[in-house]
Coordinates of C-alpha atoms and ligand atoms in Angstrom, one line a residue:
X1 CA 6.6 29.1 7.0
X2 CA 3.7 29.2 4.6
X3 CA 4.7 32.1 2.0
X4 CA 5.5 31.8 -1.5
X5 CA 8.6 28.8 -1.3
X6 CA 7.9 25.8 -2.2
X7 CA 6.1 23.3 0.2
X8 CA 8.8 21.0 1.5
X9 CA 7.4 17.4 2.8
X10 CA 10.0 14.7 3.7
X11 CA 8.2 11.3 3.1
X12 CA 8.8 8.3 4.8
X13 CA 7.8 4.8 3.8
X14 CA 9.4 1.1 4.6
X15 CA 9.1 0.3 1.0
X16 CA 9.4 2.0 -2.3
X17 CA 9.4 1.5 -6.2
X18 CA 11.9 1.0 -7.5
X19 CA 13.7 -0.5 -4.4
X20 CA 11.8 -2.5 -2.6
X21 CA 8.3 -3.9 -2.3
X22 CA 5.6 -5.9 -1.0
X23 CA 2.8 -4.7 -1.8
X24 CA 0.6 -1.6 -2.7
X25 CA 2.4 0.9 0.1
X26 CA 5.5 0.8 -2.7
X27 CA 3.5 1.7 -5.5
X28 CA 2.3 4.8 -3.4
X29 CA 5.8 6.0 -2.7
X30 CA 7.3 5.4 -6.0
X31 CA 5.0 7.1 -7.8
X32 CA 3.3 9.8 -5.9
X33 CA 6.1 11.7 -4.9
X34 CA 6.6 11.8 -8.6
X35 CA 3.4 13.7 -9.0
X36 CA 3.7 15.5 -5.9
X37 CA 7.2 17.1 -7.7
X38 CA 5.3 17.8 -11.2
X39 CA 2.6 20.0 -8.6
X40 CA 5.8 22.0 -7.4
X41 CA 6.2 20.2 -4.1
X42 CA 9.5 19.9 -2.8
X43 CA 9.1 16.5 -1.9
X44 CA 11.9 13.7 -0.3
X45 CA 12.0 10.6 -0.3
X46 CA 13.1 8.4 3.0
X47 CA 13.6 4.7 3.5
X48 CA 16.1 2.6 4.8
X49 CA 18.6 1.0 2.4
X50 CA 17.9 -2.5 2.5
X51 CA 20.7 -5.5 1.5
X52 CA 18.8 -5.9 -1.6
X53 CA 19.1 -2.2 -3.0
X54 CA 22.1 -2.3 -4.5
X55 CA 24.1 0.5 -4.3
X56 CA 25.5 0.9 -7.6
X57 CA 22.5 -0.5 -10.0
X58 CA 21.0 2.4 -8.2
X59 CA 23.7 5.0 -8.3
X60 CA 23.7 6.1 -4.6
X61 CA 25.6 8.4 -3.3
X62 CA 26.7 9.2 0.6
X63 CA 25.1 12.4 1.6
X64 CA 26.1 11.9 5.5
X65 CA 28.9 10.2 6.8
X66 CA 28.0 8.0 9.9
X67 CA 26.5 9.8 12.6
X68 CA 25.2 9.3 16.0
X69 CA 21.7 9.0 16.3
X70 CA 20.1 8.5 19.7
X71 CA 18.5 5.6 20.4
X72 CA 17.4 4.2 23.8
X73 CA 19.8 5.2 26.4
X74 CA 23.5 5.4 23.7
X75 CA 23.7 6.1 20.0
X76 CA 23.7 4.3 16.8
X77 CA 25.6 5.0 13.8
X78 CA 23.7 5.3 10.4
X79 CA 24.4 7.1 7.4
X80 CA 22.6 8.3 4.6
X81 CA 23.0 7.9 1.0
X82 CA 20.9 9.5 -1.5
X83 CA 19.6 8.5 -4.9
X84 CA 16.7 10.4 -7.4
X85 CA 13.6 8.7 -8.8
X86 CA 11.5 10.1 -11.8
X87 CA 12.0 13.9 -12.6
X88 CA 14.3 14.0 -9.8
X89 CA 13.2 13.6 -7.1
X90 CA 15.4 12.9 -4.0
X91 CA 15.3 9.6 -2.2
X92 CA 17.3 9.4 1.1
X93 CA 18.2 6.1 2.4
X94 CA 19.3 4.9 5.9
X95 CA 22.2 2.6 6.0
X96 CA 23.4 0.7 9.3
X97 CA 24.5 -2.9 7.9
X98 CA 23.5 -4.3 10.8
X99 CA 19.9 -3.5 10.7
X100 CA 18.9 -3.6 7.3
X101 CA 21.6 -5.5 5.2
X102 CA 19.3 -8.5 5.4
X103 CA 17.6 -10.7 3.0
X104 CA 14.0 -9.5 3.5
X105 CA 12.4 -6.5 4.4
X106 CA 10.3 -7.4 7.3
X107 CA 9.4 -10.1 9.5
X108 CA 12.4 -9.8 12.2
X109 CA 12.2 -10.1 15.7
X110 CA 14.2 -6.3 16.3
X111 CA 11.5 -4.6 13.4
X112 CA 10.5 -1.9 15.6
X113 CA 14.2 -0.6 16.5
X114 CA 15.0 -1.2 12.6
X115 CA 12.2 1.8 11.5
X116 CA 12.9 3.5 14.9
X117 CA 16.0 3.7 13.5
X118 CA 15.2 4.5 10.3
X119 CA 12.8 6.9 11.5
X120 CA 15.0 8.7 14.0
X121 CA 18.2 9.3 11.6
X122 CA 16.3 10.8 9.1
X123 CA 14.9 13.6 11.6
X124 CA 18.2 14.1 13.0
X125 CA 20.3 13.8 9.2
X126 CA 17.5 16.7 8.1
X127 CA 19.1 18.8 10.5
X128 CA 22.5 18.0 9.4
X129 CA 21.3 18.9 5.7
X130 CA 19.8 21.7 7.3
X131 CA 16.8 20.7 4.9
X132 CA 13.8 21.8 6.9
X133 CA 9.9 19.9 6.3
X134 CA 7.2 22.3 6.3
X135 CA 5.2 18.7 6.5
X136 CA 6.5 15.1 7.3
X137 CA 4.5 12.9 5.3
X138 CA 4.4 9.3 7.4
X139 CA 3.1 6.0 6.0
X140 CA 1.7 3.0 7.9
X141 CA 3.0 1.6 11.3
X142 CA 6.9 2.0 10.4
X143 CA 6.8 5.2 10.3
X144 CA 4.1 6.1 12.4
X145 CA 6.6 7.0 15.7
X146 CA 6.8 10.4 14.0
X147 CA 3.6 12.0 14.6
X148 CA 4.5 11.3 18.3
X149 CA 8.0 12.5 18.4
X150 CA 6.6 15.5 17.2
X151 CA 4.2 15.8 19.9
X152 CA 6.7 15.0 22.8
X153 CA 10.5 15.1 22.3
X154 CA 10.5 17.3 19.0
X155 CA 8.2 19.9 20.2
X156 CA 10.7 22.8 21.5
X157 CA 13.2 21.3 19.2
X158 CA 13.9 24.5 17.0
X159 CA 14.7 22.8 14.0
X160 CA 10.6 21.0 14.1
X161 CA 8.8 23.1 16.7
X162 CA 6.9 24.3 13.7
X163 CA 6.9 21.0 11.1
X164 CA 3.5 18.9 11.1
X165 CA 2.4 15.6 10.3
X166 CA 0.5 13.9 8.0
X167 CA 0.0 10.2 8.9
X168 CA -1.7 7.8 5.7
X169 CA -3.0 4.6 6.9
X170 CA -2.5 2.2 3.6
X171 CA -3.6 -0.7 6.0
X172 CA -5.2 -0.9 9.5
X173 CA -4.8 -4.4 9.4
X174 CA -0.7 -3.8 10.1
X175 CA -0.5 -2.1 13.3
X176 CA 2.7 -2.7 14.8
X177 CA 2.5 -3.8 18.1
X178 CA 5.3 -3.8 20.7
X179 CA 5.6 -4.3 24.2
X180 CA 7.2 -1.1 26.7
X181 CA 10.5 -1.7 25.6
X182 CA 9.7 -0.2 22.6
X183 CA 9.4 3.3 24.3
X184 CA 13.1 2.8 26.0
X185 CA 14.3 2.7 22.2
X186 CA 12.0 5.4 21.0
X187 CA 13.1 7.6 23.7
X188 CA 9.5 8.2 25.1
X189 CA 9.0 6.0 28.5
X190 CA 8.7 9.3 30.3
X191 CA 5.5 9.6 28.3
X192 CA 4.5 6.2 28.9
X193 CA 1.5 3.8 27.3
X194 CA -1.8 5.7 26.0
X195 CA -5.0 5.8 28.1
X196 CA -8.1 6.1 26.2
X197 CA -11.5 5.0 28.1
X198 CA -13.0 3.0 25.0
X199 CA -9.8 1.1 24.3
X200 CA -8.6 -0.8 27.4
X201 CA -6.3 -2.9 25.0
X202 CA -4.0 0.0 24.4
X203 CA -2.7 0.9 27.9
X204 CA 0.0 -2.0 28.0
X205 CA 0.8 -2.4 24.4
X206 CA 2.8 0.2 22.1
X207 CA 0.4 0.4 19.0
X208 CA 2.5 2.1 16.5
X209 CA -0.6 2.7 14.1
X210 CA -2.3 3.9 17.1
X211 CA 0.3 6.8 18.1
X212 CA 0.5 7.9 14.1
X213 CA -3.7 8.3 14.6
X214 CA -3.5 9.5 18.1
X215 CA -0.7 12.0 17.4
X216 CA -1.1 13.2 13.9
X217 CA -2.1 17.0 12.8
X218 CA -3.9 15.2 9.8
X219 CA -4.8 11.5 9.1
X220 CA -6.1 10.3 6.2
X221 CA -6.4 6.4 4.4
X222 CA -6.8 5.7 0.6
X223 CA -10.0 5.7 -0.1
X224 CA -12.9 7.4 0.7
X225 CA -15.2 4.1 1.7
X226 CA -12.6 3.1 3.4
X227 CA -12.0 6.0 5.4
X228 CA -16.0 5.8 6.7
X229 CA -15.8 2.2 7.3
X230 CA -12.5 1.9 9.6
X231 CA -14.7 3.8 11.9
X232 CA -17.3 1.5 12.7
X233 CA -16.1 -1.8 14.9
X234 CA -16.2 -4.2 12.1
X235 CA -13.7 -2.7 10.3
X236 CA -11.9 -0.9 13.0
X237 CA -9.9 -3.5 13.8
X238 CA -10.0 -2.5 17.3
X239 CA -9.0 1.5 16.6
X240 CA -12.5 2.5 15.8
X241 CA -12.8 4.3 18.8
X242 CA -9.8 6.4 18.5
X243 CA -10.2 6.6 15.1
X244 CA -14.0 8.2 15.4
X245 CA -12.5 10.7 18.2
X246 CA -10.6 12.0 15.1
X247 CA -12.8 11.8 12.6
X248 CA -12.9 15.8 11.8
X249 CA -9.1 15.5 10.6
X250 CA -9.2 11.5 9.1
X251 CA -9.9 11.9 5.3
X252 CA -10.0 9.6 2.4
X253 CA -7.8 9.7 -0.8
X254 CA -7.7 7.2 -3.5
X255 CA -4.4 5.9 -4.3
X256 CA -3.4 6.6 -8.4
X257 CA -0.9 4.4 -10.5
X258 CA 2.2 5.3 -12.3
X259 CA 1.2 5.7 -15.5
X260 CA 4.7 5.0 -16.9
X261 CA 5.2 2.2 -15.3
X262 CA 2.2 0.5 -16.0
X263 CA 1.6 1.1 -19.5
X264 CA 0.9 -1.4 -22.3
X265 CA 2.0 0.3 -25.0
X266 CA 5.4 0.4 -23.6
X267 CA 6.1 -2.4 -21.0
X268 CA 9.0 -4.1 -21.1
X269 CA 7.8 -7.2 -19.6
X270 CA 4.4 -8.3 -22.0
X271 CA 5.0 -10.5 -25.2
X272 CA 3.7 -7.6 -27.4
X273 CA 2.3 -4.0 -26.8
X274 CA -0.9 -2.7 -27.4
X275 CA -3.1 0.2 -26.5
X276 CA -6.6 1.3 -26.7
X277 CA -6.7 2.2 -30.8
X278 CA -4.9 -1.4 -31.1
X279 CA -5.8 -4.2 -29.5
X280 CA -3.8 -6.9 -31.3
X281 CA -1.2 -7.2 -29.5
X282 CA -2.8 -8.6 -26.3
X283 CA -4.0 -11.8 -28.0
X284 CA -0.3 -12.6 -28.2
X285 CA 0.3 -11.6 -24.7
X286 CA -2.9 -14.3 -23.6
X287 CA -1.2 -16.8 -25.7
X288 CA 2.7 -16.1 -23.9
X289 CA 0.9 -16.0 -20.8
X290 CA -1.0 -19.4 -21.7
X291 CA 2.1 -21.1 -23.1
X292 CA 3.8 -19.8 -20.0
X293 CA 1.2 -21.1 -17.5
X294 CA 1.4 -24.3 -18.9
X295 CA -2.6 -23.7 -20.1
X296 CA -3.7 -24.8 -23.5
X297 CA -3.1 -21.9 -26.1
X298 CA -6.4 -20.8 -26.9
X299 CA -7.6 -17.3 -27.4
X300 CA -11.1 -17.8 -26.6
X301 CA -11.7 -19.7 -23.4
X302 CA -11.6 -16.8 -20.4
X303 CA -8.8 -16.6 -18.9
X304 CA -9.0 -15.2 -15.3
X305 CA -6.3 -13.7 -13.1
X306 CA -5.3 -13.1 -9.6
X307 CA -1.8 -11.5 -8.0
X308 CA -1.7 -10.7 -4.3
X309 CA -0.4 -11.4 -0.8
X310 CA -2.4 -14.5 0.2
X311 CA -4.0 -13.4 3.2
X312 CA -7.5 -13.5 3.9
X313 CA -8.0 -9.9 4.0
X314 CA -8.1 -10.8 0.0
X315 CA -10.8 -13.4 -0.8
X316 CA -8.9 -16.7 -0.7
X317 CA -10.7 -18.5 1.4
X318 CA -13.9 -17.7 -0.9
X319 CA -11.8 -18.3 -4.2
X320 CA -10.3 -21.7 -2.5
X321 CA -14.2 -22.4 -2.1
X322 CA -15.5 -21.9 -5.4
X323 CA -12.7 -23.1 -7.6
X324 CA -14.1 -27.0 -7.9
X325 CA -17.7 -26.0 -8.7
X326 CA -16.5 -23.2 -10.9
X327 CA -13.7 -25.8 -12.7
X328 CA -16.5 -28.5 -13.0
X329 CA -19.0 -26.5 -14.9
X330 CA -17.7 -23.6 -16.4
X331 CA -15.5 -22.9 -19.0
X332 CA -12.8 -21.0 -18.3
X333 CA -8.6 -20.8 -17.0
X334 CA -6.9 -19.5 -13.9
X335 CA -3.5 -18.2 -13.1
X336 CA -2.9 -17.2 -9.7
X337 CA 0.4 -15.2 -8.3
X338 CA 0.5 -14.9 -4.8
X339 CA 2.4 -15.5 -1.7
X340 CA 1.4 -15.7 1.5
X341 CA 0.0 -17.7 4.7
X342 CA 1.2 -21.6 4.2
X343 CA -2.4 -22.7 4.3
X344 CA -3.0 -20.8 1.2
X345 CA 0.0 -22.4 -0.3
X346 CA -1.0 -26.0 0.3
X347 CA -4.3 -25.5 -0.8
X348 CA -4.5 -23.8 -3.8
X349 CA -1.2 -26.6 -4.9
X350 CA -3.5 -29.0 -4.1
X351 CA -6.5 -27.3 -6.5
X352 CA -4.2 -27.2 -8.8
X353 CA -2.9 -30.8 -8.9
X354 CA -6.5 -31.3 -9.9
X355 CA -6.8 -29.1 -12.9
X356 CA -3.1 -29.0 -13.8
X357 CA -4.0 -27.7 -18.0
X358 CA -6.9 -25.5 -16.7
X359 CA -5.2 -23.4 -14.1
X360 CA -1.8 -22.5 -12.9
X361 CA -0.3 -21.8 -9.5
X362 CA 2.8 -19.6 -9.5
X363 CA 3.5 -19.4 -5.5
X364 CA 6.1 -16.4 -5.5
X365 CA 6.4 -12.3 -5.6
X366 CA 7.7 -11.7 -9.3
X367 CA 6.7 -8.3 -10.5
X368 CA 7.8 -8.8 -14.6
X369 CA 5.2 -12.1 -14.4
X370 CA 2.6 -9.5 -12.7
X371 CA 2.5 -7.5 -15.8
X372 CA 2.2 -10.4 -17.9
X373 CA -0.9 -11.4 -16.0
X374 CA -2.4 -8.0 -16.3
X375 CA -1.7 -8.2 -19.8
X376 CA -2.6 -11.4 -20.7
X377 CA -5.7 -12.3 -18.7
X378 CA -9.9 -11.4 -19.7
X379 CA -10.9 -10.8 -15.9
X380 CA -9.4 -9.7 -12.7
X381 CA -10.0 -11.4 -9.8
X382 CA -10.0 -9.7 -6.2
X383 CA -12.9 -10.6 -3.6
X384 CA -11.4 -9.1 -1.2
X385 CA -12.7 -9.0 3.0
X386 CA -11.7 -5.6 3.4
X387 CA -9.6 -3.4 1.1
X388 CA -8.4 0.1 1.6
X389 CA -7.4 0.5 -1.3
X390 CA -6.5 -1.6 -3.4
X391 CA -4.3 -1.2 -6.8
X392 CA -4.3 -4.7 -8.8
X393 CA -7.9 -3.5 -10.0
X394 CA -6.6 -0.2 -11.6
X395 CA -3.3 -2.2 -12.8
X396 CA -5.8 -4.7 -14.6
X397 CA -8.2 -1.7 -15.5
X398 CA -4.8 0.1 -17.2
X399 CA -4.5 -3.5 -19.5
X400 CA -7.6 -4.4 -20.2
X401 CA -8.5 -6.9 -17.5
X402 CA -11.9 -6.6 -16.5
X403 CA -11.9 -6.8 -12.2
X404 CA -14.5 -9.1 -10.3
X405 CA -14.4 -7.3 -6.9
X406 CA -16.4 -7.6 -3.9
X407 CA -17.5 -4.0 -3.2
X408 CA -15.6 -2.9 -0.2
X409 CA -13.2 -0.2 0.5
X410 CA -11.5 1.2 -2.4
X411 CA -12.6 -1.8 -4.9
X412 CA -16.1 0.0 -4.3
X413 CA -15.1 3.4 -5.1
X414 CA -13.2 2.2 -8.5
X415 CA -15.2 -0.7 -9.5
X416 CA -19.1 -0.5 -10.2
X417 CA -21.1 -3.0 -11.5
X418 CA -21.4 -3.7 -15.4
X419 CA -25.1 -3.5 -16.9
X420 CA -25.1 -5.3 -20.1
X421 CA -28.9 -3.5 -20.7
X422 CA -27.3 0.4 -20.4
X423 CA -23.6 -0.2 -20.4
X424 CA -22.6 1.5 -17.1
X425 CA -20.2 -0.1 -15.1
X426 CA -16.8 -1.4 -15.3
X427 CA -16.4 -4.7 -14.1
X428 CA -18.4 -7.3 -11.6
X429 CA -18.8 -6.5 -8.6
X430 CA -20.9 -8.5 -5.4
X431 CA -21.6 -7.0 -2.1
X432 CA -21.8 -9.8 0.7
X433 CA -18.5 -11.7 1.6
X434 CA -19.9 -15.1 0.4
X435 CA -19.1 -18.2 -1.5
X436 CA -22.1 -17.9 -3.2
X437 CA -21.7 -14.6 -4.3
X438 CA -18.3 -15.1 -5.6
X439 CA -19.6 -17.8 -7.4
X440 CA -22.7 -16.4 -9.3
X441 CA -20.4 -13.1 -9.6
X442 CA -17.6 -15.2 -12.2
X443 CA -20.3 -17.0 -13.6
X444 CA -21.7 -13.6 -14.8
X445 CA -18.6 -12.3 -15.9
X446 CA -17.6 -15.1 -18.1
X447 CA -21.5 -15.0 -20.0
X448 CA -20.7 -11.8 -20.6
X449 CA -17.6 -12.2 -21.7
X450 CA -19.2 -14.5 -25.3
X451 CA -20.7 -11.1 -26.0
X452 CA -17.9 -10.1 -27.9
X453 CA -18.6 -6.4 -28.9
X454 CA -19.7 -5.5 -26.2
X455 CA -16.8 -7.1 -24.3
X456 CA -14.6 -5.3 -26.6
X457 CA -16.3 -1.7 -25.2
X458 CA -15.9 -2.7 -21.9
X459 CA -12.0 -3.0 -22.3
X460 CA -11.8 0.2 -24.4
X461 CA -14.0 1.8 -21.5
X462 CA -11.5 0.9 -18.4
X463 CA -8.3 1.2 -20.5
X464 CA -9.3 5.0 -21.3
X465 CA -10.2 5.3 -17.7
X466 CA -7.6 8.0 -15.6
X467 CA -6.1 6.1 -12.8
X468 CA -3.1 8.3 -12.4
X469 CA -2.2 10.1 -9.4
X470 CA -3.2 13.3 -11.2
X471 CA -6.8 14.3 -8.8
X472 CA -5.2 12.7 -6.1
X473 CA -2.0 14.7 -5.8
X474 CA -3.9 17.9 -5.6
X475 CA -5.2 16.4 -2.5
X476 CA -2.3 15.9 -1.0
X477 CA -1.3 18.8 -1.1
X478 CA -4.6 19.9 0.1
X479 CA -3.9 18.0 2.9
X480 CA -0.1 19.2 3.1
X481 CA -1.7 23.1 4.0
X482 CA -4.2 21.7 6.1
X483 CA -1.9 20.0 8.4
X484 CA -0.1 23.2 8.8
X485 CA -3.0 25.3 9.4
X486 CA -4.6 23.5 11.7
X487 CA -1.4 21.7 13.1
X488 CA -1.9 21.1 17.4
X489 CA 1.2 22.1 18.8
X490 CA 0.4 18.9 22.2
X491 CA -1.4 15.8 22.4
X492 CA -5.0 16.5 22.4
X493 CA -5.1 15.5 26.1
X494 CA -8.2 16.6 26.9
X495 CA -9.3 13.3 25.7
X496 CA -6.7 11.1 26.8
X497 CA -3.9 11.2 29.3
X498 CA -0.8 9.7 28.9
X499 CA 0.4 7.1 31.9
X500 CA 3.6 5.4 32.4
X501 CA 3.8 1.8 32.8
X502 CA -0.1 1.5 32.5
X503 CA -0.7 2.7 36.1
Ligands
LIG601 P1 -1.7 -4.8 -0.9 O1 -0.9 -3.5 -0.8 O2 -2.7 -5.0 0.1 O3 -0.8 -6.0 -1.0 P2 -2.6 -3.7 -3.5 O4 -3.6 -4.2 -4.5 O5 -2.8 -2.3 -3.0 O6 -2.5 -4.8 -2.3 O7 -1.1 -3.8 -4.1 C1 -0.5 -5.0 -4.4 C2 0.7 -4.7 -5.3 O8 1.6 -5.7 -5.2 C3 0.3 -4.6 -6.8 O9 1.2 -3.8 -7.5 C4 0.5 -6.1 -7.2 O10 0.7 -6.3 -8.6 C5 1.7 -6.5 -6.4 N1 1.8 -7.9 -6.1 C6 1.1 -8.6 -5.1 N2 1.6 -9.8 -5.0 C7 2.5 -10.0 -6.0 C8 3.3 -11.1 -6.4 N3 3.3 -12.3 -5.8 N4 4.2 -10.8 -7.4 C9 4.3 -9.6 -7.9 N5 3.6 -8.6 -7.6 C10 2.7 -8.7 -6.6

């Protein structure tokens, strides 16, 4: 399989750019596969073709007429249409109306038959196309029943019995867990729940993240700090164990950005484009973004930003904390885009109703008002708890925004801390996950933000800054051959055994 063709690698994710997002996981597929192509990869696209991707804005096509797929003990139907992205690549979509022609993309009660599904009638439509992966390429829990397929009822399947699996963990936090049922759908209650002697938890629950780690040739998450601290407990979230048992296959590769699509010189959502040689333009896009806000228009107060689900995996509860000290004694504005859990909603309206020209609350998930908050605001914010990755920082880095991170995961391999005295750094950064810290962390920031010049470098420095995907895609495909070389034909089961029922 490995000679001189090109590397074929079908990869699956819930949510993609241009289609349909939620968070970071759709930047990934959107724009990676993009870079993957420009490498020479022969790289596809899968994801299920959701109520809101509209067929015709998007030009799909049907590739497969309806066709059984086998789920639990019948069939469903599903077809697949098929659509390009960037320098064509090919993006295959699942369509059953009854699964996925809904409003949102997650958060229903049949979720784990709906990328079962998904999951299932691409394997089986590949054979119909008779378009053979050298590597599936799996993304968080959606997709992560893959890796076991491949290990159990794929294994003698002609067609796979020589296909391996790469499985990217964008968030431990999501795991997808289901009860036994799960494996009825899945086609796997022969096989039964996993045993493993460190985690008792996992013998009467169907971890979906767990089976992608348990069951994948090759694992790997998006950063390299991120990929050492999911193996200890506090950041394990439970899967340490299983995680550290595969810790000679689990790597770490930071996510990049699309470079086209975040690009200030040529966004079609800012008030006026600018790029590193000229800076003008983003004084207007602070003032749109100010008059927009409902903040008083002036170009020198600080004007921080922060967009992100609001979870508290990302900081709130520290930002919630510091906001009335901060608003009380420093000078400075705050626009926040962000939805989330409700008790992040209610109290960040109610900060708000207390500095209504000083900051601004806009509680949805609009991506044009994104970019003018990259574009228009001095200083990042993201303090988060734990972040794999993270991309707002290298969005805000790409426009000029200087980040205020709390160094963990992937904010610490991107974001080091400025040094007024030597210039090094690129942002502010604070270690322990404290009000405190938060606090003294802005309040540095916005001094050094009345040193003008030197302000001025800083931008230069992180807009000239490579974010794209271009290191990272090489190891990807790195990790592409290495999943085929050292691919495990069974469950590693000298380590665990597999029991039905949790007997
Ligand atoms: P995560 O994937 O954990 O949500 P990331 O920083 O990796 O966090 O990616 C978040 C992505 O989602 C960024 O592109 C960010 O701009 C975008 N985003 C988050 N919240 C919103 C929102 N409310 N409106 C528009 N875009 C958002």
């Amino acid at each position: 399989m490995e000679q001189k063709e090109p590397l074929r690698v079908l990869f699956l994710s819930a949510e993609v750019v241009p289609f349909a997002k939620t968070g970071g996981l759709a930047d990934v597929a959107g724009s990676l596969p993009k870079a993957l192509k420009k490498l020479g990869v022969d790289v596809r696209v899968g994801m299920p073709r959701y109520g809101r991707v509209d067929p015709e804005k998007f030009g799909l096509s049907t590739v497969l007429e309806p066709f059984p797929v086998p789920m639990d003990d019948h069939t469903i139907e599903a077809s697949i249409r098929q659509t390009t992205i960037g320098d064509d690549v090919v993006v295959y979509m699942v369509e059953n109306a009854e699964l996925y022609d809904r409003e949102g993309i997650y958060m229903y009660h049949d979720d784990a038959e709906r990328f079962i599904l998904f999951c299932r009638a691409l394997l089986e439509g590949m054979k119909r196309l008779d378009w053979q992966p050298h590597v599936i390429h799996c993304h968080d829990w959606h997709t992560a029943i893959v890796p076991n397929w491949m290990k159990t009822i794929y294994k003698d399947d002609p067609f796979y019995k020589e296909t391996a699996t790469l499985y990217t963990i964008h968030n431990l936090a999501y795991q997808g867990i289901f009860g036994y049922r799960v494996l009825e759908v899945a086609g796997l209650d022969e096989f039964g729940f996993i045993v493993h002697p460190d985690l008792p938890d996992l013998d009467n629950v169907v971890d979906m993240m767990g089976r992608g780690i348990y069951f994948a040739d090759i694992i790997n998450t998006v950063s390299e700090t991120y990929a050492q601290e999911i193996l200890t407990p506090e950041y394990g979230e439970h899967l340490d164990p299983l995680l550290r048992d595969r810790r000679d296959r689990l790597f770490g590769v930071l996510n990049g950005i699309d470079p086209e699509v975040h690009n200030p010189a040529t966004d079609p959502y800012i008030s006026a484009h600018y790029d590193m040689h000229d800076l003008s333009g983003r004084a207007e896009c602070k003032r749109a973004l100010q008059e927009e806000a409902g903040l008083t228009q002036d170009p020198h107060i600080p004007l921080i930003g922060a967009i992100s689900r609001l979870t508290d995996q990302k900081g709130f509860d520290l930002i919630a904390q510091v906001m009335d000290p901060l608003m009380q004694y420093l000078r400075f504005q705050f626009v926040l885009l962000g939805t989330g859990d409700q008790r992040y909603h209610d109290l960040f309206t109610q900060i708000h109703q207390r500095y209504p020209d000083r900051m601004a609350v806009f509680l949805t998930f609009n991506a044009p008002l994104a970019q003018k908050i990259y574009a228009g605001t001095d200083m990042f914010l993201m303090p988060s708890r734990f972040e794999p990755c993270g991309l707002g920082q290298l969005i805000a880095m790409r426009y000029g925004s200087i980040p205020i991170v709390r160094s963990t995961g992937g904010l610490a391999d991107t974001v080091q801390d400025f040094d007024p005295e030597t210039g090094g750094g690129n942002g502010f950064a604070f270690q322990p996950y404290e009000a405190m810290a938060l606090l003294a962390t802005i309040v540095r920031a916005v001094e050094n933000y009345k040193y003008r010049e030197t302000w001025h470098r800083l931008m230069l420095k992180v807009m000239a800054a490579d974010y794209s995907w271009d290191a990272s895609a090489h190891r990807y495909v790195d990790l592409y051959r290495r999943a085929l070389a050292s691919r495990i034909p069974r469950p590693p089961r000298e380590v665990y055994h597999v029991g039905g029922r949790g007997e």
